[in-house]
Coordinates of C-alpha atoms and ligand atoms in Angstrom, one line a residue:
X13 CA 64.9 73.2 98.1
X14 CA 65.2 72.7 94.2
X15 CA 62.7 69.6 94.0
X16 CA 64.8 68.2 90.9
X17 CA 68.2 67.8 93.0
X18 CA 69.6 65.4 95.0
X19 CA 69.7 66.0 98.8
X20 CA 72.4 65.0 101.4
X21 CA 72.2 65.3 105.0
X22 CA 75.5 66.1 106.5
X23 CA 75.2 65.9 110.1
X24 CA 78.2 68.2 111.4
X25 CA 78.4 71.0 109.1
X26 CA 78.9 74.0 111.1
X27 CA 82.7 74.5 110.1
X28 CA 85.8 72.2 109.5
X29 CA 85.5 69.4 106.8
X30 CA 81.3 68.8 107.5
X31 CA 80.9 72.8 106.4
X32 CA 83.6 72.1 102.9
X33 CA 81.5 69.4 102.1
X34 CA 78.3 71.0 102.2
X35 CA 79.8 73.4 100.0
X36 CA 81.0 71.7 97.4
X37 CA 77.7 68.9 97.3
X38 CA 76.2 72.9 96.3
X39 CA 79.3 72.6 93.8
X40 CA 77.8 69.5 91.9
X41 CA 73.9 70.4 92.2
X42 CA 72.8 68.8 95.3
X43 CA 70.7 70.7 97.7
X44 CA 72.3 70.1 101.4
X45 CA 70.2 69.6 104.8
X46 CA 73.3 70.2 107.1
X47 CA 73.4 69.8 111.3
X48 CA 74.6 72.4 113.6
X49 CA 74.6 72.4 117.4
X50 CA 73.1 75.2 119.5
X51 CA 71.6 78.3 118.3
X52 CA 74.5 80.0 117.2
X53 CA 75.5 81.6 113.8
X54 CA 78.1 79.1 112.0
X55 CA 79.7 79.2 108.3
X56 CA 76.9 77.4 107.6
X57 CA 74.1 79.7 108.4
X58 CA 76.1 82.3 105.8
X59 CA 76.4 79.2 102.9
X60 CA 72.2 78.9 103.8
X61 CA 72.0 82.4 103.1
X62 CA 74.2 83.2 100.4
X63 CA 72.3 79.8 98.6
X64 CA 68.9 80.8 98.9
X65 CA 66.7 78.0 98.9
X66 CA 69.4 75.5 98.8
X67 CA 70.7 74.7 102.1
X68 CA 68.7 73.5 105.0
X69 CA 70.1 73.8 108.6
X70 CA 68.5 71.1 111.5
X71 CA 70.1 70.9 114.7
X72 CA 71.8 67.9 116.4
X73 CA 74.1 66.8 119.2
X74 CA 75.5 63.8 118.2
X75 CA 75.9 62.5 121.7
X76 CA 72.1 63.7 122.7
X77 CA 69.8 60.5 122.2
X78 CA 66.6 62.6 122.9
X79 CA 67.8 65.1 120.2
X80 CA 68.5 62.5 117.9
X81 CA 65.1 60.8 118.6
X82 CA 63.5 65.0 117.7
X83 CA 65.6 64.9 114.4
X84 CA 64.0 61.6 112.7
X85 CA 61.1 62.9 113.7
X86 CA 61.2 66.1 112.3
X87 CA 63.0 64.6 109.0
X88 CA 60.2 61.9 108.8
X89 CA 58.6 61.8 105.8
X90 CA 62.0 63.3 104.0
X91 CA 63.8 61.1 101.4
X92 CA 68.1 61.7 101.2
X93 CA 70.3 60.3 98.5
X94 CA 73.4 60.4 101.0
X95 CA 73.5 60.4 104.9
X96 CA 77.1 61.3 106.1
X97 CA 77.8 61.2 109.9
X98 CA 80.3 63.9 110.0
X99 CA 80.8 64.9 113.7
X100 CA 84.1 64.0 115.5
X101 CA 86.5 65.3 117.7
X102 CA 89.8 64.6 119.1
X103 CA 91.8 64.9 122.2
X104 CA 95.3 65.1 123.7
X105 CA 97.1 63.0 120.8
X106 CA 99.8 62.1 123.7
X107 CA 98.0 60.7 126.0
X108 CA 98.5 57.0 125.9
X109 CA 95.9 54.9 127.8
X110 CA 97.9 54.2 130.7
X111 CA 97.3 58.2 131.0
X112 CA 93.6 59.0 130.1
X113 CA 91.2 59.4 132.5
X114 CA 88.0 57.3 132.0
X115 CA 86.0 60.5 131.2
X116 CA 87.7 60.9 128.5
X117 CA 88.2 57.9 127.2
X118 CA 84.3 57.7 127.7
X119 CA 84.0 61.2 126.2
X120 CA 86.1 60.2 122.8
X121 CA 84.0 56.7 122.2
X122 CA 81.0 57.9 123.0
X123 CA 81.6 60.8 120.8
X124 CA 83.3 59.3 117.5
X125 CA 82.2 55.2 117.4
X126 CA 78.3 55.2 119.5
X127 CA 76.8 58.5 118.4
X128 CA 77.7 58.1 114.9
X129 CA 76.3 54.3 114.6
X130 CA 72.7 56.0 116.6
X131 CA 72.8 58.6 114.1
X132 CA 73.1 55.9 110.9
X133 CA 70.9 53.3 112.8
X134 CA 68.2 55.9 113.7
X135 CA 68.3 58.1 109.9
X136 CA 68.9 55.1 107.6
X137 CA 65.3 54.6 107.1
X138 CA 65.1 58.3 105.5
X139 CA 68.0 57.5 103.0
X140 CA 66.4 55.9 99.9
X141 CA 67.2 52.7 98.5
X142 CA 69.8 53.0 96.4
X143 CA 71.3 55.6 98.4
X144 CA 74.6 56.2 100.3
X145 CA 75.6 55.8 103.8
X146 CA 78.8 57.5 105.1
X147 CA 80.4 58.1 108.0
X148 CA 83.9 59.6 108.8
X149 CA 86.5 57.9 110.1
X150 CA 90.0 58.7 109.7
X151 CA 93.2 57.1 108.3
X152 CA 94.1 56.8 112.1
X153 CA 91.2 53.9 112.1
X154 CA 93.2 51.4 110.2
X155 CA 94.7 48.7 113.0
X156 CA 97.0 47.4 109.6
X157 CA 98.6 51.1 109.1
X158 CA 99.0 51.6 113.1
X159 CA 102.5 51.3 113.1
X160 CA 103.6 54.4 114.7
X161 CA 101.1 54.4 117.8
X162 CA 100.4 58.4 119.2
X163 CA 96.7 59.6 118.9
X164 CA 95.7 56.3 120.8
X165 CA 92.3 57.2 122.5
X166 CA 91.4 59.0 119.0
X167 CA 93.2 55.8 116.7
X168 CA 90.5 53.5 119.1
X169 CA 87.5 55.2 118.4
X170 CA 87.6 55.4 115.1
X171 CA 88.7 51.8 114.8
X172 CA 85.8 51.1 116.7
X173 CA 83.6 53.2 114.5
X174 CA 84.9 51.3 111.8
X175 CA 84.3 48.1 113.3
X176 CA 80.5 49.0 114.2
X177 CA 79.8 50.3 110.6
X178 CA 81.1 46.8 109.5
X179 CA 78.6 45.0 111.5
X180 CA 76.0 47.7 110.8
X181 CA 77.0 46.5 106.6
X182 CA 76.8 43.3 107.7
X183 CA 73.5 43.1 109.0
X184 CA 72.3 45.1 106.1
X185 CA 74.0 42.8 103.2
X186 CA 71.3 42.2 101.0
X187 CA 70.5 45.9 100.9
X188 CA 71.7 48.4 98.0
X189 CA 73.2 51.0 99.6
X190 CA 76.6 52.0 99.3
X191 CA 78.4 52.7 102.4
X192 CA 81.6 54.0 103.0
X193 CA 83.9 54.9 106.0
X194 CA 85.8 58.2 105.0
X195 CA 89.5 59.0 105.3
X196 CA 90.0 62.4 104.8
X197 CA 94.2 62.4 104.9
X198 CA 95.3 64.6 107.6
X199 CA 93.8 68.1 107.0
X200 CA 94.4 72.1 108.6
X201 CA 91.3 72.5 110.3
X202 CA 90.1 73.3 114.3
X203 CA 90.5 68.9 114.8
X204 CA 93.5 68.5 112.5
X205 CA 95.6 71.8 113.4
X206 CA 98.0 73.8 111.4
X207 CA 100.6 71.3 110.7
X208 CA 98.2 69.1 108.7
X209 CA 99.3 67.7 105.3
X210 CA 96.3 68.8 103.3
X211 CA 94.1 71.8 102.6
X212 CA 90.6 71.4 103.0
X213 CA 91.0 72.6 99.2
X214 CA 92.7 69.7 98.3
X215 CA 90.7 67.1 100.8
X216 CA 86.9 67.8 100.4
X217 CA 86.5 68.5 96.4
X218 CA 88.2 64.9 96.1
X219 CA 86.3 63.2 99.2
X220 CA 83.2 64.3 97.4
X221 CA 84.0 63.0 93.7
X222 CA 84.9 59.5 96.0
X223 CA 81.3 59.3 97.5
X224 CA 79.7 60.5 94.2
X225 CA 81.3 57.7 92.2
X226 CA 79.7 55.2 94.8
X227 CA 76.7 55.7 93.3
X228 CA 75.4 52.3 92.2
X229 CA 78.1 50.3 94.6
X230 CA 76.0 48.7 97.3
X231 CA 78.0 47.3 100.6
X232 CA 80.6 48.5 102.4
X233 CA 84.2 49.9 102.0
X234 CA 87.0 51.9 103.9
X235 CA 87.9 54.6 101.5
X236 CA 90.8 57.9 101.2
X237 CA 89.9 60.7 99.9
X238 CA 91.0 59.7 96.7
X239 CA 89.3 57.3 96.7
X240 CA 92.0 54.5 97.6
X241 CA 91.1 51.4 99.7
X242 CA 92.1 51.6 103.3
X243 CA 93.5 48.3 105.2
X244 CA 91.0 47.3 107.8
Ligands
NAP3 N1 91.0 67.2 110.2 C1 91.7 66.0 110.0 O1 92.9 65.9 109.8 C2 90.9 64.7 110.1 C3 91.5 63.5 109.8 C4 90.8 62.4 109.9 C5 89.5 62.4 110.2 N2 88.9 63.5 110.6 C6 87.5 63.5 111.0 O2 86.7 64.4 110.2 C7 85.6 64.8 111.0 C8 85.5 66.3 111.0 O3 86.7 66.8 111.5 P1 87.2 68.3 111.3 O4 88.7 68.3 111.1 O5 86.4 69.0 110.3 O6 87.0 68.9 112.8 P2 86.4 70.3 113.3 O7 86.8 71.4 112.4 O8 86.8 70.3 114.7 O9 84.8 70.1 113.1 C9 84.1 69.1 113.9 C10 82.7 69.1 113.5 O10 82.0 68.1 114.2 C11 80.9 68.7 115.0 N3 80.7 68.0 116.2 C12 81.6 67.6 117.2 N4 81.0 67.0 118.2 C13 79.7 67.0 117.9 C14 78.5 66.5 118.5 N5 78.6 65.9 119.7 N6 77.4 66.6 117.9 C15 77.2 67.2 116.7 N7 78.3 67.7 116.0 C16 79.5 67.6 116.6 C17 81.4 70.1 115.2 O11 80.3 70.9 115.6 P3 80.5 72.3 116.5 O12 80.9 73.4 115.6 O13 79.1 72.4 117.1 O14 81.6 71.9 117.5 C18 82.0 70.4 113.8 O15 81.0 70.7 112.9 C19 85.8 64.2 112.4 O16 85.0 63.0 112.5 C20 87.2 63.9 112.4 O17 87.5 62.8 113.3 C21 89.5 64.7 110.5

């Protein structure tokens, strides 16, 4: 790692919007700690290697409270000037609740609103004081914007998310971190599909310039990629 840089840990950076953004924090001169699952070879492994020195890769499953528990401890000690809680996923964007089975639903909140919140409650303590917290959530979060319904399960969980992060800002009110819930517009990736409105291109460079010009913001706020407030 280049001592002098800033560091982010970006936990979800194997590919998709997690892997763009490690990418472009290399862009502005921050070295990257970036999460993967399993043991095998990602977009990320070939950034760490094509950025010698640069890009760390840990391992986490989001979802896995014993590997969460392993990744504090292995990152004790460590100091990050941004922790963003990348990892999502989706599932069948039709299927209303009258429809979804409970595994699912269980499997979508548990995945996208708890693991993220353990992740933030059990890292935050590495990230340093003035530092940002950041967590995606999705445009699809906002209850004020649901107008058109579809996505439900999905639209739930990251309202949810959003609604945890606001108690997790609340209870930390007097500190100074920034902290931001991420919209990222609807983007072409594995999660978002082909018909997406956005390029990665066109997403990530601008969702990073939005975190990076937190810096010095403390408390919480629901943010676009370009850097527009999002109705709760
Ligand atoms: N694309 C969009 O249009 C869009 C819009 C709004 C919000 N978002 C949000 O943006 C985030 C990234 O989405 P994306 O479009 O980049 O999706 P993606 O291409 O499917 O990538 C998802 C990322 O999350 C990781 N992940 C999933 N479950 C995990 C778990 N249990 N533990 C650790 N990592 C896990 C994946 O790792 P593996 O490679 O190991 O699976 C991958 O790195 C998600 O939170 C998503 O909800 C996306």
């Amino acid at each position: 790692m280049t001592p002098s840089s800033k560091t982010s840990l970006i936990i979800g950076a194997s590919r998709g919007l997690g892997y763009a953004m490690a990418e472009e924090f290399l862009k502005h001169s921050w070295n990257v700690v970036g999460t993967v699952r399993g043991q095998a070879r990602t977009p990320l492994h070939d950034l760490a290697q094509t950025t010698p020195g640069r890009v760390e890769i840990e391992t986490v499953d989001i979802t896995d409270t014993a590997q969460i528990a392993a990744l504090r401890s292995r990152l004790a000690g460590r100091t990050f000037d941004l922790l963003f809680v990348n990892a999502g996923i989706t599932n069948n964007p039709n299927e209303t609740l009258g429809e979804v089975t409970t595994e699912e639903f269980v499997r979508v909140m548990v995945t996208n609103a708890l693991s993220p919140m353990r992740v933030v409650e059990a890292l935050h303590h590495l990230v340093s004081p003035e530092g940002t917290i950041g967590v995606m959530s999705s445009g699809q979060g906002s209850v004020t914007n649901n107008t058109a319904g579809m996505r439900e399960v999905y639209r739930g969980s990251k309202a949810a998310l959003n609604t945890f992060m606001r108690s997790f800002a609340a209870r930390h009110a007097g500190d100074a971190h920034p902290m931001v819930l991420m919209a990222p517009g609807w983007v072409r990736t594995d999660l978002g599909g082909p018909d997406g409105r956005l390029s990665i291109e066109e997403s990530v460079p601008n969702l990073v310039r939005t975190i990076l010009a937190l810096q010095g913001k403390p408390g919480l706020q629901y943010l676009d990629y370009l850097g527009h407030t999002v109705p709760w």
